[in-house]
């Protein structure tokens, strides 16, 4: 596997994103992060540690892929949030935006819960793969159309624990 983004590069960028998010919301107001499991867990963990105590968080799980490397386009809710979103500043925290189908679905169901604001943060974006026009306010890195693993991202549930992001190669 070839390293695409090393741990330090990721860390630096995540801290920048955390500062950017903090700046974008009025001082003292809560920012509620909604982490998309499982891929978003490491990004969330680094993001929140670079943010102030006004942050709160929750987790949601959806499935879009199955075991392969191609999106089925079908999204299912596996675990819903614990608390409501009404009147709150919500930031969806996701590992990667690929076709955009997962995020479009998530944004739609979360927007229906009447948050005060709804934005999205993705560590990675593969714009060449986009099938729908989805808005993502915070993007860590824009990458080429390669299947990547590590830092939360998996292939058949493996490699999520890597501190870096690598391009999955055969063998
Ligand atoms: P989308 O619905 O096609 O945008 O896919 C989003 C989801 O697919 C992400 O949350 C990831 O879980 C998964 N995914 C997309 N591309 C990759 C990749 O290169 N490596 C690992 N997972 C990926
Ligand atoms: Mg994901």
mmCIF file of C-alpha atoms and ligand atoms in Angstrom:
data_model
loop_
_atom_site.group_PDB
_atom_site.id
_atom_site.type_symbol
_atom_site.label_atom_id
_atom_site.label_comp_id
_atom_site.label_asym_id
_atom_site.label_seq_id
_atom_site.Cartn_x
_atom_site.Cartn_y
_atom_site.Cartn_z
ATOM 1 C CA UNK A 1 0.000 0.000 0.000
ATOM 2 C CA UNK A 2 1.217 3.458 -0.869
ATOM 3 C CA UNK A 3 0.956 6.271 1.647
ATOM 4 C CA UNK A 4 -1.164 9.081 0.235
ATOM 5 C CA UNK A 5 -1.393 11.309 3.323
ATOM 6 C CA UNK A 6 0.879 10.782 6.311
ATOM 7 C CA UNK A 7 -0.257 11.190 9.916
ATOM 8 C CA UNK A 8 1.345 14.579 10.374
ATOM 9 C CA UNK A 9 -0.161 16.031 7.209
ATOM 10 C CA UNK A 10 -3.603 14.834 8.287
ATOM 11 C CA UNK A 11 -3.160 16.163 11.801
ATOM 12 C CA UNK A 12 -2.150 19.624 10.635
ATOM 13 C CA UNK A 13 -5.097 19.855 8.275
ATOM 14 C CA UNK A 14 -7.599 18.595 10.857
ATOM 15 C CA UNK A 15 -6.451 21.284 13.294
ATOM 16 C CA UNK A 16 -6.955 23.901 10.574
ATOM 17 C CA UNK A 17 -10.476 22.627 9.944
ATOM 18 C CA UNK A 18 -11.234 22.708 13.679
ATOM 19 C CA UNK A 19 -10.136 26.356 13.867
ATOM 20 C CA UNK A 20 -12.172 27.206 10.765
ATOM 21 C CA UNK A 21 -15.313 25.609 12.212
ATOM 22 C CA UNK A 22 -14.825 27.403 15.547
ATOM 23 C CA UNK A 23 -14.485 30.743 13.745
ATOM 24 C CA UNK A 24 -17.686 30.220 11.755
ATOM 25 C CA UNK A 25 -20.052 30.019 14.737
ATOM 26 C CA UNK A 26 -20.970 32.823 17.152
ATOM 27 C CA UNK A 27 -18.910 32.709 20.312
ATOM 28 C CA UNK A 28 -20.374 30.632 23.137
ATOM 29 C CA UNK A 29 -22.979 28.862 21.010
ATOM 30 C CA UNK A 30 -22.957 25.082 21.047
ATOM 31 C CA UNK A 31 -21.660 23.217 18.005
ATOM 32 C CA UNK A 32 -23.160 19.743 17.800
ATOM 33 C CA UNK A 33 -21.071 17.316 15.756
ATOM 34 C CA UNK A 34 -22.806 14.333 14.190
ATOM 35 C CA UNK A 35 -20.216 11.685 13.397
ATOM 36 C CA UNK A 36 -21.017 9.188 10.680
ATOM 37 C CA UNK A 37 -19.913 5.743 11.818
ATOM 38 C CA UNK A 38 -17.772 3.968 11.370
ATOM 39 C CA UNK A 39 -15.465 5.791 8.985
ATOM 40 C CA UNK A 40 -15.702 9.186 10.677
ATOM 41 C CA UNK A 41 -14.531 8.101 14.132
ATOM 42 C CA UNK A 42 -10.855 9.015 13.878
ATOM 43 C CA UNK A 43 -11.483 12.309 12.108
ATOM 44 C CA UNK A 44 -14.003 13.194 14.822
ATOM 45 C CA UNK A 45 -11.603 12.225 17.615
ATOM 46 C CA UNK A 46 -8.859 14.505 16.296
ATOM 47 C CA UNK A 47 -11.293 17.282 15.390
ATOM 48 C CA UNK A 48 -12.922 17.538 18.824
ATOM 49 C CA UNK A 49 -9.588 17.510 20.617
ATOM 50 C CA UNK A 50 -8.677 20.648 18.683
ATOM 51 C CA UNK A 51 -11.951 22.386 19.581
ATOM 52 C CA UNK A 52 -13.296 24.255 22.616
ATOM 53 C CA UNK A 53 -15.594 22.797 25.313
ATOM 54 C CA UNK A 54 -18.717 24.169 23.602
ATOM 55 C CA UNK A 55 -18.676 21.108 21.348
ATOM 56 C CA UNK A 56 -21.106 18.252 21.862
ATOM 57 C CA UNK A 57 -21.366 15.115 19.804
ATOM 58 C CA UNK A 58 -23.500 12.235 18.698
ATOM 59 C CA UNK A 59 -23.184 9.288 16.354
ATOM 60 C CA UNK A 60 -25.192 7.983 13.446
ATOM 61 C CA UNK A 61 -24.555 4.905 11.333
ATOM 62 C CA UNK A 62 -25.602 4.310 7.757
ATOM 63 C CA UNK A 63 -24.529 1.698 5.294
ATOM 64 C CA UNK A 64 -23.890 2.484 1.681
ATOM 65 C CA UNK A 65 -21.245 0.066 0.529
ATOM 66 C CA UNK A 66 -21.391 -3.553 1.607
ATOM 67 C CA UNK A 67 -18.013 -5.218 1.378
ATOM 68 C CA UNK A 68 -16.710 -4.039 -1.966
ATOM 69 C CA UNK A 69 -15.140 -0.866 -3.263
ATOM 70 C CA UNK A 70 -18.133 0.311 -5.339
ATOM 71 C CA UNK A 71 -21.133 2.209 -4.045
ATOM 72 C CA UNK A 72 -24.472 0.465 -4.421
ATOM 73 C CA UNK A 73 -26.233 3.823 -4.292
ATOM 74 C CA UNK A 74 -28.506 2.439 -1.628
ATOM 75 C CA UNK A 75 -28.369 3.980 1.832
ATOM 76 C CA UNK A 76 -29.781 2.410 4.988
ATOM 77 C CA UNK A 77 -29.974 3.801 8.513
ATOM 78 C CA UNK A 78 -28.279 1.416 10.958
ATOM 79 C CA UNK A 79 -28.139 3.569 14.102
ATOM 80 C CA UNK A 80 -29.996 6.798 14.725
ATOM 81 C CA UNK A 81 -28.936 9.728 16.912
ATOM 82 C CA UNK A 82 -29.566 9.798 20.662
ATOM 83 C CA UNK A 83 -30.796 13.394 20.833
ATOM 84 C CA UNK A 84 -32.854 15.810 18.751
ATOM 85 C CA UNK A 85 -31.432 18.548 16.541
ATOM 86 C CA UNK A 86 -34.033 21.271 16.786
ATOM 87 C CA UNK A 87 -32.569 24.766 17.010
ATOM 88 C CA UNK A 88 -28.969 23.512 17.198
ATOM 89 C CA UNK A 89 -25.889 24.148 15.059
ATOM 90 C CA UNK A 90 -25.153 20.790 13.436
ATOM 91 C CA UNK A 91 -21.989 19.727 11.659
ATOM 92 C CA UNK A 92 -21.988 16.312 10.001
ATOM 93 C CA UNK A 93 -18.545 14.718 10.337
ATOM 94 C CA UNK A 94 -17.849 12.176 7.598
ATOM 95 C CA UNK A 95 -14.725 10.435 6.351
ATOM 96 C CA UNK A 96 -15.157 10.904 2.614
ATOM 97 C CA UNK A 97 -17.562 12.215 0.010
ATOM 98 C CA UNK A 98 -17.441 10.007 -3.055
ATOM 99 C CA UNK A 99 -20.628 9.769 -5.166
ATOM 100 C CA UNK A 100 -22.319 12.030 -2.602
ATOM 101 C CA UNK A 101 -25.325 9.720 -2.247
ATOM 102 C CA UNK A 102 -24.726 8.985 1.441
ATOM 103 C CA UNK A 103 -24.414 12.647 2.354
ATOM 104 C CA UNK A 104 -27.424 13.767 0.328
ATOM 105 C CA UNK A 105 -29.480 11.205 2.209
ATOM 106 C CA UNK A 106 -28.072 12.206 5.585
ATOM 107 C CA UNK A 107 -28.473 15.928 4.998
ATOM 108 C CA UNK A 108 -32.082 15.398 3.986
ATOM 109 C CA UNK A 109 -33.061 13.389 7.044
ATOM 110 C CA UNK A 110 -31.178 15.684 9.434
ATOM 111 C CA UNK A 111 -32.539 18.874 7.860
ATOM 112 C CA UNK A 112 -36.046 17.531 8.451
ATOM 113 C CA UNK A 113 -35.288 17.669 12.193
ATOM 114 C CA UNK A 114 -35.139 21.490 12.105
ATOM 115 C CA UNK A 115 -31.562 22.316 13.131
ATOM 116 C CA UNK A 116 -30.665 26.006 13.345
ATOM 117 C CA UNK A 117 -27.846 25.429 10.864
ATOM 118 C CA UNK A 118 -26.598 22.325 9.079
ATOM 119 C CA UNK A 119 -23.126 22.023 7.612
ATOM 120 C CA UNK A 120 -20.881 19.147 6.614
ATOM 121 C CA UNK A 121 -17.203 18.390 7.202
ATOM 122 C CA UNK A 122 -15.465 15.657 5.194
ATOM 123 C CA UNK A 123 -11.843 14.736 5.575
ATOM 124 C CA UNK A 124 -11.626 13.632 1.942
ATOM 125 C CA UNK A 125 -13.425 14.394 -1.296
ATOM 126 C CA UNK A 126 -13.275 12.593 -4.642
ATOM 127 C CA UNK A 127 -14.990 15.160 -6.897
ATOM 128 C CA UNK A 128 -14.525 13.128 -10.093
ATOM 129 C CA UNK A 129 -16.873 10.463 -8.700
ATOM 130 C CA UNK A 130 -19.742 12.769 -7.758
ATOM 131 C CA UNK A 131 -23.223 11.699 -8.901
ATOM 132 C CA UNK A 132 -25.212 14.334 -7.049
ATOM 133 C CA UNK A 133 -24.562 17.975 -6.303
ATOM 134 C CA UNK A 134 -24.006 17.871 -2.556
ATOM 135 C CA UNK A 135 -22.810 20.789 -0.471
ATOM 136 C CA UNK A 136 -19.774 20.193 1.768
ATOM 137 C CA UNK A 137 -18.584 23.309 3.602
ATOM 138 C CA UNK A 138 -15.398 21.849 5.107
ATOM 139 C CA UNK A 139 -13.109 19.576 3.079
ATOM 140 C CA UNK A 140 -9.745 18.331 4.333
ATOM 141 C CA UNK A 141 -8.217 17.049 1.124
ATOM 142 C CA UNK A 142 -9.375 16.638 -2.458
ATOM 143 C CA UNK A 143 -8.088 13.369 -3.915
ATOM 144 C CA UNK A 144 -8.116 11.455 -7.201
ATOM 145 C CA UNK A 145 -10.368 8.511 -7.922
ATOM 146 C CA UNK A 146 -8.465 5.898 -5.884
ATOM 147 C CA UNK A 147 -9.790 3.581 -3.210
ATOM 148 C CA UNK A 148 -8.165 4.669 0.028
ATOM 149 C CA UNK A 149 -7.962 3.136 3.504
ATOM 150 C CA UNK A 150 -6.774 4.154 6.950
ATOM 151 C CA UNK A 151 -7.622 6.890 9.455
ATOM 152 C CA UNK A 152 -11.116 5.448 9.847
ATOM 153 C CA UNK A 153 -11.605 4.293 6.254
ATOM 154 C CA UNK A 154 -11.817 0.567 5.653
ATOM 155 C CA UNK A 155 -11.710 -2.130 3.068
ATOM 156 C CA UNK A 156 -13.934 -5.002 4.272
ATOM 157 C CA UNK A 157 -13.642 -3.606 7.838
ATOM 158 C CA UNK A 158 -9.839 -3.626 7.819
ATOM 159 C CA UNK A 159 -7.234 -0.849 7.966
ATOM 160 C CA UNK A 160 -9.406 1.618 9.900
ATOM 161 C CA UNK A 161 -6.705 1.797 12.577
ATOM 162 C CA UNK A 162 -3.927 3.182 10.368
ATOM 163 C CA UNK A 163 -2.756 6.675 11.401
ATOM 164 C CA UNK A 164 -2.182 7.568 7.763
ATOM 165 C CA UNK A 165 -4.201 7.233 4.574
ATOM 166 C CA UNK A 166 -3.012 4.767 1.962
ATOM 167 C CA UNK A 167 -4.076 3.775 -1.527
ATOM 168 C CA UNK A 168 -5.300 0.202 -1.524
ATOM 169 C CA UNK A 169 -3.372 -1.886 -4.010
ATOM 170 C CA UNK A 170 -3.902 -5.540 -4.811
ATOM 171 C CA UNK A 171 -1.955 -8.275 -3.118
HETATM 172 P P1 LIG B 1 -20.770 7.979 -1.280
HETATM 173 O O1 LIG B 1 -22.179 7.747 -0.839
HETATM 174 O O2 LIG B 1 -20.492 7.330 -2.604
HETATM 175 O O3 LIG B 1 -20.345 9.425 -1.268
HETATM 176 O O4 LIG B 1 -19.855 7.152 -0.334
HETATM 177 C C1 LIG B 1 -19.560 7.562 0.893
HETATM 178 C C2 LIG B 1 -19.091 6.404 1.753
HETATM 179 O O5 LIG B 1 -18.447 5.364 1.002
HETATM 180 C C3 LIG B 1 -18.060 6.926 2.684
HETATM 181 O O6 LIG B 1 -18.641 7.335 3.875
HETATM 182 C C4 LIG B 1 -17.138 5.737 2.873
HETATM 183 O O7 LIG B 1 -17.586 4.959 3.948
HETATM 184 C C5 LIG B 1 -17.251 4.937 1.610
HETATM 185 N N1 LIG B 1 -16.112 5.202 0.689
HETATM 186 C C6 LIG B 1 -16.105 5.960 -0.432
HETATM 187 N N2 LIG B 1 -14.894 5.978 -0.998
HETATM 188 C C7 LIG B 1 -14.100 5.241 -0.197
HETATM 189 C C8 LIG B 1 -12.707 4.895 -0.232
HETATM 190 O O8 LIG B 1 -11.913 5.272 -1.117
HETATM 191 N N3 LIG B 1 -12.262 4.102 0.781
HETATM 192 C C9 LIG B 1 -13.065 3.660 1.787
HETATM 193 N N4 LIG B 1 -14.362 3.957 1.861
HETATM 194 C C10 LIG B 1 -14.880 4.737 0.879
HETATM 195 MG MG1 LIG B 2 -18.500 6.575 5.709
#
